Amino acid sequence: MPAGLMASAPAAGSTLIPPEADLARMRHQRVERIRDAMHAQGLDALVLLGNTNVVYATGVVWPLADSGRAAFEQPVAVVLADDAWPHLFSSMSVADPERSDLPPDHLHGPVFLDFDQGVARFTAHLAELVPAGAAVGIDEWTNALRRDRSLLFGAGDPADGGRVISRAKLVKTPDELACMREGLRITESAIAEVQTGVAPGVRQTELTATFLRCIFEAGADANVLDPIWQVMPPRLADGPWTTTGDLACPLLSTERVLVEGDVLWVDTGISAGGFHSDFGRTWIVGRGPDARQRAQFERWQAIMAAVLDVTRAGSTAADLTAAAVDAAGGVKPWMPHFYLGHGLGIDSAEMPYVGSDIGEAFDAGLVLTEGMVLVLEPVVWDDGAAGYRSEEVLVVTDDGWEPMTDYPYDPF
Amino acid sequence: MPRTEVQPDERSLRRARRERVLAAMAAEGVDVLVMGREANARYVSGAPRLWTAGSRAFGPGCVLVRESGAVHLLSTWDEGVPEEIPHENLYGISFNAANFLDALQRVEGAASVRTVATDGLTPSAAQLLARSFPSADLVDGEPLLRRVRAVKTPEEVEAVRASVRLAEHALSEAVAALGPGVTARRLTGVFLEAMAAAGVTTPASQDVAWVPSRVHPGRRGGRDEPLESGDLVAFGAGVIASGYAGEVGRTKRIGEGEADEAERALRRDQDALWGRLLGACRPGATATGLLDAYDAVGLAPPPVPVARGLGLGFDLPLVTHALPELAAEQRLEEGMVLALTAFVWKEGRGAVYGQEPVLVTPSGPELLSTDPFQEARSQA
């Protein structure tokens, strides 16, 4: 059984990833980055509603809820250009003053921005923090917010505040990398227990049950994706119709019973310390790979090796896609509705996207820099015998890359 | 029966829901409704899609056209998509706004419709919709959707009831794991494991178990602190099954011993509060009665909303002491389902937290959970 990504890592040298994160420093550096981006965009204040954007700006972490339930008491963050501390509007179950390092006068009650009455409360607070006529950016808005003309929408739609966060979070600090590696370890420890239970007769949902218990026991804050244990059809034509004519993936898990020989494409992720993890492997139920399946895996390894060979600061996303296409014999070895690779951080998929449908010009202009985290997920499809897909997480360095995961490829 | 295939919601359920939304669009002169919130998209389309945790920024996830009743849906594949949504109305996952522009411009009448409603916006989506529907005003679609969704059809009530049953089942497994030394983290894991083992892998909340603080009503102990005999632990047990939320809240005591006098007093107050809360659940009453219930039994306002709608996603009413003006504007109606909260806290002992799903009917509130109060008495 080949070992995981560590085995193919470049010779061990200096590491970007410290053994432990300094959380206070991490939060401080993030707010600095946000404020730098605000200055560049000419913003005096930034209002954030998106759960993960609030996590990024405040360092406050809570167990994320179902997306519908999350709207009931959505925490809101406000970052000011001249204040090192962000303001947070939330319930105390989200921001316990004893467990948050935000100053007490920066913690406020929840504001319920889905309602005009909640918006009125919020804008009254905001007026105390931000002078009239200030330039305010916002990441998203409710219709109730849009009706309010006092601060945010006085002169048309406000500036795009989401871009500030996208820019700030693109390159990870060493403390962030340490946090992310911990989340990836939690995920992999849970997956290891799940994998021992994969056998004919087991239902997909039973794998999820084990996964959910194990991630919490290992230290997760939340699950972030209904885990995928997709049974791949041998032929593309046996799967569902798609808009692309290519594979349908990820398909939802059900109480389907696994049978010997099923090829499972696994895809999961959790939230820990405010970061999302990602995990992907191909498993075979109840037996090892046959010669054809082993050949698929070897092709996948060759593609991954070719991509890793050109992965370093200064390379473009197009360098990575070109290496993948070349190693795959001239075809794109990834699903057209996704990408060859994507960033990972406070969101499950974020910039930089590599090989997405944003297009080749975008890829050619996207230059990798040290500290970017990439999830590479090439796919080998072998019509008639399904295929192989795995994901690897790494951080880009000036010399190349450093692995952030080390899960084995068993049973391959 | 085990659910081994991804299926759309029942035809009668999705048809009833969609017709109600179309009627509301006609009444308000909305030509096209563009939905980003997953629960709204599910309500209209009847298609289950991948569950993810946390709020989502607005994107055009589902489009409903009033004139034709056609649904356009963000889905790269047709698995789980109802038969009345044809392949040409599906548009795939994309990272390129141009592709969404293309999909929206294919919506019938896109160039000429006058009124397009949305359930949220982002700066980039605002630009996208302005280009997709160049003749239209962008208006607020949330009041329309909230009003329609707040009152449940009988079939929807059964769906909530089924979700509640599942939440109670998983909760019973977590309660069975109570004992000295257990942590809130462990109880959360046991609950979610039991939920998924019963066939449903999507929680409403992952804030499942916590230890109410003895010094502050809104605060909690850490997830990793081992519990001792006599400690109170609160459960917020919620699942999403077939799209519908089923939630109950209960408070249990660690260990075999009897309740002390302070806990008995908390539970007596909670009983009195339940009486007042349930008494305020009358069709036609304003939601203010629910806020007043706390004052009537001499209790401080709770640190959480007193009531939320229970159904698909963000649901009316929302009744919180933080927004009394909102409560006064909201009237309870027959067919609403509420997650009703009875929270009692005393310094030194902590809190008992209870939440029950309640259907508002002409003859009074109907509990959708299985006799919670017997359980409360057995603890007292």
mmCIF file of N, CA and C in Angstrom, chain A residues 222-291:
data_model
loop_
_atom_site.group_PDB
_atom_site.id
_atom_site.type_symbol
_atom_site.label_atom_id
_atom_site.label_comp_id
_atom_site.label_asym_id
_atom_site.label_seq_id
_atom_site.Cartn_x
_atom_site.Cartn_y
_atom_site.Cartn_z
ATOM 1 N N ALA A 222 -17.799 21.456 13.774
ATOM 2 C CA ALA A 222 -19.006 21.143 13.010
ATOM 3 C C ALA A 222 -18.641 20.309 11.795
ATOM 4 N N ASN A 223 -19.651 19.606 11.284
ATOM 5 C CA ASN A 223 -19.538 19.027 9.955
ATOM 6 C C ASN A 223 -19.979 20.122 8.973
ATOM 7 N N VAL A 224 -19.388 20.162 7.779
ATOM 8 C CA VAL A 224 -19.794 21.241 6.867
ATOM 9 C C VAL A 224 -20.386 20.749 5.549
ATOM 10 N N LEU A 225 -20.410 19.452 5.352
ATOM 11 C CA LEU A 225 -20.883 18.919 4.068
ATOM 12 C C LEU A 225 -21.467 17.541 4.350
ATOM 13 N N ASP A 226 -22.669 17.289 3.864
ATOM 14 C CA ASP A 226 -23.263 15.961 4.017
ATOM 15 C C ASP A 226 -22.315 14.974 3.321
ATOM 16 N N PRO A 227 -21.662 14.087 4.067
ATOM 17 C CA PRO A 227 -20.550 13.323 3.462
ATOM 18 C C PRO A 227 -20.973 12.488 2.251
ATOM 19 N N ILE A 228 -20.059 12.446 1.284
ATOM 20 C CA ILE A 228 -20.296 11.748 0.019
ATOM 21 C C ILE A 228 -19.570 10.411 0.039
ATOM 22 N N TRP A 229 -20.309 9.345 -0.193
ATOM 23 C CA TRP A 229 -19.726 8.008 -0.388
ATOM 24 C C TRP A 229 -20.360 7.480 -1.664
ATOM 25 N N GLN A 230 -20.023 8.103 -2.779
ATOM 26 C CA GLN A 230 -20.767 7.845 -4.017
ATOM 27 C C GLN A 230 -20.311 6.554 -4.672
ATOM 28 N N VAL A 231 -21.272 5.673 -4.973
ATOM 29 C CA VAL A 231 -20.978 4.450 -5.718
ATOM 30 C C VAL A 231 -20.920 4.822 -7.194
ATOM 31 N N MET A 232 -19.733 4.690 -7.783
ATOM 32 C CA MET A 232 -19.571 5.123 -9.172
ATOM 33 C C MET A 232 -20.043 4.019 -10.117
ATOM 34 N N PRO A 233 -20.807 4.398 -11.142
ATOM 35 C CA PRO A 233 -21.217 3.404 -12.136
ATOM 36 C C PRO A 233 -20.011 3.039 -12.990
ATOM 37 N N PRO A 234 -19.966 1.810 -13.511
ATOM 38 C CA PRO A 234 -18.809 1.446 -14.353
ATOM 39 C C PRO A 234 -18.703 2.344 -15.584
ATOM 40 N N ARG A 235 -19.872 2.666 -16.184
ATOM 41 C CA ARG A 235 -19.849 3.472 -17.408
ATOM 42 C C ARG A 235 -20.499 4.823 -17.142
ATOM 43 N N LEU A 236 -19.986 5.839 -17.780
ATOM 44 C CA LEU A 236 -20.564 7.182 -17.698
ATOM 45 C C LEU A 236 -22.058 7.149 -18.033
ATOM 46 N N ALA A 237 -22.403 6.359 -19.066
ATOM 47 C CA ALA A 237 -23.791 6.321 -19.543
ATOM 48 C C ALA A 237 -24.734 5.712 -18.510
ATOM 49 N N ASP A 238 -24.196 5.012 -17.527
ATOM 50 C CA ASP A 238 -25.052 4.417 -16.493
ATOM 51 C C ASP A 238 -25.406 5.424 -15.401
ATOM 52 N N GLY A 239 -24.747 6.563 -15.389
ATOM 53 C CA GLY A 239 -25.013 7.571 -14.355
ATOM 54 C C GLY A 239 -26.096 8.532 -14.794
ATOM 55 N N PRO A 240 -26.448 9.498 -13.933
ATOM 56 C CA PRO A 240 -27.476 10.462 -14.286
ATOM 57 C C PRO A 240 -27.051 11.362 -15.451
ATOM 58 N N TRP A 241 -28.048 11.908 -16.137
ATOM 59 C CA TRP A 241 -27.826 12.944 -17.152
ATOM 60 C C TRP A 241 -27.181 14.160 -16.485
ATOM 61 N N THR A 242 -26.279 14.815 -17.206
ATOM 62 C CA THR A 242 -25.675 16.046 -16.675
ATOM 63 C C THR A 242 -25.686 17.152 -17.721
ATOM 64 N N THR A 243 -25.574 18.379 -17.247
ATOM 65 C CA THR A 243 -25.539 19.539 -18.152
ATOM 66 C C THR A 243 -24.255 19.547 -18.983
ATOM 67 N N THR A 244 -23.221 18.873 -18.500
ATOM 68 C CA THR A 244 -21.917 18.892 -19.168
ATOM 69 C C THR A 244 -21.700 17.683 -20.063
ATOM 70 N N GLY A 245 -22.520 16.641 -19.880
ATOM 71 C CA GLY A 245 -22.255 15.384 -20.569
ATOM 72 C C GLY A 245 -21.169 14.571 -19.884
ATOM 73 N N ASP A 246 -20.667 15.106 -18.792
ATOM 74 C CA ASP A 246 -19.603 14.404 -18.055
ATOM 75 C C ASP A 246 -20.195 13.764 -16.796
ATOM 76 N N LEU A 247 -19.338 13.445 -15.837
ATOM 77 C CA LEU A 247 -19.783 12.717 -14.636
ATOM 78 C C LEU A 247 -20.702 13.547 -13.753
ATOM 79 N N ALA A 248 -21.621 12.869 -13.076
ATOM 80 C CA ALA A 248 -22.420 13.468 -12.015
ATOM 81 C C ALA A 248 -21.744 13.149 -10.686
ATOM 82 N N CYS A 249 -21.257 14.170 -10.012
ATOM 83 C CA CYS A 249 -20.551 13.978 -8.744
ATOM 84 C C CYS A 249 -20.378 15.348 -8.103
ATOM 85 N N PRO A 250 -20.682 15.532 -6.824
ATOM 86 C CA PRO A 250 -21.055 14.515 -5.831
ATOM 87 C C PRO A 250 -22.566 14.300 -5.753
ATOM 88 N N LEU A 251 -22.965 13.041 -5.727
ATOM 89 C CA LEU A 251 -24.380 12.698 -5.548
ATOM 90 C C LEU A 251 -24.644 12.367 -4.079
ATOM 91 N N LEU A 252 -25.870 12.655 -3.653
ATOM 92 C CA LEU A 252 -26.206 12.548 -2.225
ATOM 93 C C LEU A 252 -26.148 11.106 -1.734
ATOM 94 N N SER A 253 -25.750 10.955 -0.490
ATOM 95 C CA SER A 253 -25.744 9.641 0.153
ATOM 96 C C SER A 253 -27.158 9.283 0.598
ATOM 97 N N THR A 254 -27.469 8.005 0.556
ATOM 98 C CA THR A 254 -28.771 7.502 1.005
ATOM 99 C C THR A 254 -28.529 6.271 1.873
ATOM 100 N N GLU A 255 -29.616 5.541 2.149
ATOM 101 C CA GLU A 255 -29.467 4.292 2.908
ATOM 102 C C GLU A 255 -29.111 3.109 2.008
ATOM 103 N N ARG A 256 -28.607 3.408 0.838
ATOM 104 C CA ARG A 256 -28.162 2.364 -0.097
ATOM 105 C C ARG A 256 -27.158 1.427 0.582
ATOM 106 N N VAL A 257 -27.342 0.136 0.335
ATOM 107 C CA VAL A 257 -26.460 -0.872 0.915
ATOM 108 C C VAL A 257 -25.285 -1.114 -0.034
ATOM 109 N N LEU A 258 -24.084 -1.078 0.493
ATOM 110 C CA LEU A 258 -22.891 -1.295 -0.326
ATOM 111 C C LEU A 258 -22.736 -2.778 -0.626
ATOM 112 N N VAL A 259 -22.256 -3.082 -1.823
ATOM 113 C CA VAL A 259 -21.994 -4.477 -2.184
ATOM 114 C C VAL A 259 -20.530 -4.628 -2.591
ATOM 115 N N GLU A 260 -20.057 -5.852 -2.516
ATOM 116 C CA GLU A 260 -18.654 -6.104 -2.820
ATOM 117 C C GLU A 260 -18.319 -5.605 -4.216
ATOM 118 N N GLY A 261 -17.215 -4.917 -4.304
ATOM 119 C CA GLY A 261 -16.747 -4.414 -5.588
ATOM 120 C C GLY A 261 -17.203 -3.006 -5.918
ATOM 121 N N ASP A 262 -18.128 -2.453 -5.112
ATOM 122 C CA ASP A 262 -18.531 -1.066 -5.362
ATOM 123 C C ASP A 262 -17.304 -0.152 -5.300
ATOM 124 N N VAL A 263 -17.212 0.736 -6.279
ATOM 125 C CA VAL A 263 -16.157 1.762 -6.261
ATOM 126 C C VAL A 263 -16.747 3.017 -5.621
ATOM 127 N N LEU A 264 -16.192 3.422 -4.483
ATOM 128 C CA LEU A 264 -16.715 4.587 -3.750
ATOM 129 C C LEU A 264 -15.810 5.778 -3.974
ATOM 130 N N TRP A 265 -16.410 6.884 -4.380
ATOM 131 C CA TRP A 265 -15.697 8.157 -4.361
ATOM 132 C C TRP A 265 -16.123 8.886 -3.090
ATOM 133 N N VAL A 266 -15.140 9.146 -2.257
ATOM 134 C CA VAL A 266 -15.383 9.719 -0.935
ATOM 135 C C VAL A 266 -15.039 11.206 -0.968
ATOM 136 N N ASP A 267 -15.928 12.028 -0.403
ATOM 137 C CA ASP A 267 -15.636 13.466 -0.329
ATOM 138 C C ASP A 267 -16.301 14.028 0.929
ATOM 139 N N THR A 268 -15.506 14.565 1.832
ATOM 140 C CA THR A 268 -16.052 15.113 3.085
ATOM 141 C C THR A 268 -15.264 16.343 3.498
ATOM 142 N N GLY A 269 -15.792 17.047 4.495
ATOM 143 C CA GLY A 269 -15.066 18.170 5.076
ATOM 144 C C GLY A 269 -15.703 18.586 6.383
ATOM 145 N N ILE A 270 -14.906 19.146 7.252
ATOM 146 C CA ILE A 270 -15.390 19.576 8.567
ATOM 147 C C ILE A 270 -14.949 21.012 8.817
ATOM 148 N N SER A 271 -15.404 21.542 9.961
ATOM 149 C CA SER A 271 -14.932 22.847 10.405
ATOM 150 C C SER A 271 -14.269 22.662 11.768
ATOM 151 N N ALA A 272 -13.060 23.199 11.894
ATOM 152 C CA ALA A 272 -12.344 23.146 13.172
ATOM 153 C C ALA A 272 -11.522 24.425 13.307
ATOM 154 N N GLY A 273 -11.657 25.091 14.432
ATOM 155 C CA GLY A 273 -10.896 26.316 14.654
ATOM 156 C C GLY A 273 -11.208 27.395 13.621
ATOM 157 N N GLY A 274 -12.366 27.309 12.989
ATOM 158 C CA GLY A 274 -12.748 28.312 12.012
ATOM 159 C C GLY A 274 -12.302 27.996 10.594
ATOM 160 N N PHE A 275 -11.633 26.855 10.403
ATOM 161 C CA PHE A 275 -11.192 26.465 9.065
ATOM 162 C C PHE A 275 -11.935 25.236 8.588
ATOM 163 N N HIS A 276 -12.131 25.153 7.292
ATOM 164 C CA HIS A 276 -12.735 23.968 6.714
ATOM 165 C C HIS A 276 -11.636 23.031 6.222
ATOM 166 N N SER A 277 -11.941 21.745 6.308
ATOM 167 C CA SER A 277 -11.015 20.753 5.767
ATOM 168 C C SER A 277 -11.642 20.158 4.516
ATOM 169 N N ASP A 278 -10.863 19.350 3.828
ATOM 170 C CA ASP A 278 -11.371 18.665 2.642
ATOM 171 C C ASP A 278 -10.680 17.317 2.595
ATOM 172 N N PHE A 279 -11.435 16.307 2.164
ATOM 173 C CA PHE A 279 -10.865 14.973 2.077
ATOM 174 C C PHE A 279 -11.477 14.253 0.893
ATOM 175 N N GLY A 280 -10.654 13.597 0.090
ATOM 176 C CA GLY A 280 -11.185 12.806 -1.021
ATOM 177 C C GLY A 280 -10.329 11.580 -1.298
ATOM 178 N N ARG A 281 -10.969 10.440 -1.451
ATOM 179 C CA ARG A 281 -10.279 9.198 -1.785
ATOM 180 C C ARG A 281 -11.214 8.311 -2.604
ATOM 181 N N THR A 282 -10.621 7.307 -3.246
ATOM 182 C CA THR A 282 -11.402 6.246 -3.870
ATOM 183 C C THR A 282 -11.174 4.964 -3.081
ATOM 184 N N TRP A 283 -12.271 4.308 -2.709
ATOM 185 C CA TRP A 283 -12.208 3.029 -2.000
ATOM 186 C C TRP A 283 -12.937 1.975 -2.820
ATOM 187 N N ILE A 284 -12.608 0.730 -2.556
ATOM 188 C CA ILE A 284 -13.339 -0.385 -3.173
ATOM 189 C C ILE A 284 -13.917 -1.227 -2.039
ATOM 190 N N VAL A 285 -15.192 -1.549 -2.133
ATOM 191 C CA VAL A 285 -15.853 -2.257 -1.042
ATOM 192 C C VAL A 285 -15.493 -3.746 -1.070
ATOM 193 N N GLY A 286 -14.892 -4.206 0.025
ATOM 194 C CA GLY A 286 -14.742 -5.650 0.253
ATOM 195 C C GLY A 286 -13.649 -6.344 -0.531
ATOM 196 N N ARG A 287 -12.882 -5.617 -1.294
ATOM 197 C CA ARG A 287 -11.783 -6.287 -2.007
ATOM 198 C C ARG A 287 -10.737 -5.256 -2.449
ATOM 199 N N GLY A 288 -9.629 -5.764 -2.934
ATOM 200 C CA GLY A 288 -8.574 -4.887 -3.433
ATOM 201 C C GLY A 288 -8.795 -4.584 -4.906
ATOM 202 N N PRO A 289 -7.998 -3.692 -5.453
ATOM 203 C CA PRO A 289 -8.153 -3.346 -6.864
ATOM 204 C C PRO A 289 -7.685 -4.476 -7.778
ATOM 205 N N ASP A 290 -8.348 -4.585 -8.935
ATOM 206 C CA ASP A 290 -7.842 -5.521 -9.933
ATOM 207 C C ASP A 290 -6.804 -4.785 -10.792
ATOM 208 N N ALA A 291 -6.292 -5.478 -11.787
ATOM 209 C CA ALA A 291 -5.189 -4.897 -12.572
ATOM 210 C C ALA A 291 -5.619 -3.602 -13.253
#
